[in-house]
Amino acid sequence: MTEHFSISGHLIDNCHQLKQRVYYEDTDFSGLVYHARYLHFLERGRTDYLRCLGCQQSELIGIDDEGLVFVVHRMEIDFKSPARMDDILTIETMTEKAGGAKMVLRQTIENSERRLIEARVTIAVVNRLGRPRRLPEGLAMKFLGPDAAAHSS
């Protein structure tokens, strides 16, 4: 039986899930996913998370006169287990904090219920000139979801 997945993944209970296959180009000479390729998988997860929330990064730059851009400021990654060619990975992304001039996202990568990666990503919110700016409250609420009151600081 063949499974079909939405190209942008889907949201379930404030958590975005994206399926990605591991290709030959993702692996090193040992047949395992090269460590830096996990950054690509995590970025795809974050980008499609935004897309599923109704936020197109290409449109945020023109959201107002100042513009809005997300920039990775800090990333902590724990490598727990390797992935191999042809594995189907599930990249999960959820918001831990959204407000002020930053967001903190939690991401995981799993393969068949086996945790491969845990990451905590701090995103700086900047204007089109690269200067810090506040995340608009309406946008912060999109990231925090229906339980936003419990997450607000």
PDB file of C-alpha atoms in Angstrom, residues 5-64:
ATOM      1  CA  PHE A   5       1.346  12.965   2.127  1.00  0.00           C
ATOM      2  CA  SER A   6       0.528  16.632   1.620  1.00  0.00           C
ATOM      3  CA  ILE A   7       3.559  18.331   0.101  1.00  0.00           C
ATOM      4  CA  SER A   8       3.488  20.956   2.899  1.00  0.00           C
ATOM      5  CA  GLY A   9       2.658  18.556   5.716  1.00  0.00           C
ATOM      6  CA  HIS A  10      -0.162  19.196   8.157  1.00  0.00           C
ATOM      7  CA  LEU A  11      -0.958  20.677  11.568  1.00  0.00           C
ATOM      8  CA  ILE A  12      -2.163  18.482  14.418  1.00  0.00           C
ATOM      9  CA  ASP A  13      -2.711  19.997  17.880  1.00  0.00           C
ATOM     10  CA  ASN A  14      -0.292  22.948  17.410  1.00  0.00           C
ATOM     11  CA  CYS A  15       2.348  20.615  15.955  1.00  0.00           C
ATOM     12  CA  HIS A  16       3.366  20.620  12.297  1.00  0.00           C
ATOM     13  CA  GLN A  17       4.355  17.305  10.736  1.00  0.00           C
ATOM     14  CA  LEU A  18       6.195  16.984   7.430  1.00  0.00           C
ATOM     15  CA  LYS A  19       7.242  13.748   5.738  1.00  0.00           C
ATOM     16  CA  GLN A  20      10.501  13.648   3.786  1.00  0.00           C
ATOM     17  CA  ARG A  21      12.315  10.789   2.081  1.00  0.00           C
ATOM     18  CA  VAL A  22      16.071  10.388   2.442  1.00  0.00           C
ATOM     19  CA  TYR A  23      17.758  10.389  -0.967  1.00  0.00           C
ATOM     20  CA  TYR A  24      21.238   9.310  -2.039  1.00  0.00           C
ATOM     21  CA  GLU A  25      22.330  12.963  -2.110  1.00  0.00           C
ATOM     22  CA  ASP A  26      21.544  13.209   1.627  1.00  0.00           C
ATOM     23  CA  THR A  27      23.988  10.472   2.599  1.00  0.00           C
ATOM     24  CA  ASP A  28      27.740  10.237   2.990  1.00  0.00           C
ATOM     25  CA  PHE A  29      30.095   7.424   1.977  1.00  0.00           C
ATOM     26  CA  SER A  30      28.833   5.248   4.852  1.00  0.00           C
ATOM     27  CA  GLY A  31      25.231   5.323   3.616  1.00  0.00           C
ATOM     28  CA  LEU A  32      24.067   7.372   6.618  1.00  0.00           C
ATOM     29  CA  VAL A  33      22.568  10.851   6.392  1.00  0.00           C
ATOM     30  CA  TYR A  34      25.377  13.427   6.520  1.00  0.00           C
ATOM     31  CA  HIS A  35      25.000  15.489   9.702  1.00  0.00           C
ATOM     32  CA  ALA A  36      24.649  18.854   7.920  1.00  0.00           C
ATOM     33  CA  ARG A  37      21.723  17.551   5.821  1.00  0.00           C
ATOM     34  CA  TYR A  38      19.577  17.476   8.953  1.00  0.00           C
ATOM     35  CA  LEU A  39      19.708  21.293   8.851  1.00  0.00           C
ATOM     36  CA  HIS A  40      17.987  21.103   5.442  1.00  0.00           C
ATOM     37  CA  PHE A  41      15.259  18.827   6.791  1.00  0.00           C
ATOM     38  CA  LEU A  42      14.719  21.115   9.800  1.00  0.00           C
ATOM     39  CA  GLU A  43      14.541  24.206   7.553  1.00  0.00           C
ATOM     40  CA  ARG A  44      11.940  22.535   5.334  1.00  0.00           C
ATOM     41  CA  GLY A  45       9.930  21.715   8.440  1.00  0.00           C
ATOM     42  CA  ARG A  46      10.020  25.337   9.629  1.00  0.00           C
ATOM     43  CA  THR A  47       9.178  26.727   6.187  1.00  0.00           C
ATOM     44  CA  ASP A  48       6.199  24.428   5.682  1.00  0.00           C
ATOM     45  CA  TYR A  49       5.061  25.067   9.271  1.00  0.00           C
ATOM     46  CA  LEU A  50       4.794  28.742   8.338  1.00  0.00           C
ATOM     47  CA  ARG A  51       3.004  27.845   5.123  1.00  0.00           C
ATOM     48  CA  CYS A  52       0.432  25.716   6.977  1.00  0.00           C
ATOM     49  CA  LEU A  53      -0.145  28.616   9.396  1.00  0.00           C
ATOM     50  CA  GLY A  54      -0.960  30.820   6.392  1.00  0.00           C
ATOM     51  CA  CYS A  55       2.344  32.740   6.439  1.00  0.00           C
ATOM     52  CA  GLN A  56       4.383  32.901   3.262  1.00  0.00           C
ATOM     53  CA  GLN A  57       7.943  34.042   3.980  1.00  0.00           C
ATOM     54  CA  SER A  58       8.052  35.702   0.563  1.00  0.00           C
ATOM     55  CA  GLU A  59       5.032  37.839   1.573  1.00  0.00           C
ATOM     56  CA  LEU A  60       6.197  38.734   5.100  1.00  0.00           C
ATOM     57  CA  ILE A  61       8.933  41.006   3.732  1.00  0.00           C
ATOM     58  CA  GLY A  62       6.106  43.249   2.452  1.00  0.00           C
ATOM     59  CA  ILE A  63       3.776  42.885   5.450  1.00  0.00           C
ATOM     60  CA  ASP A  64       4.178  46.614   6.210  1.00  0.00           C
TER      61      ASP A  64
END
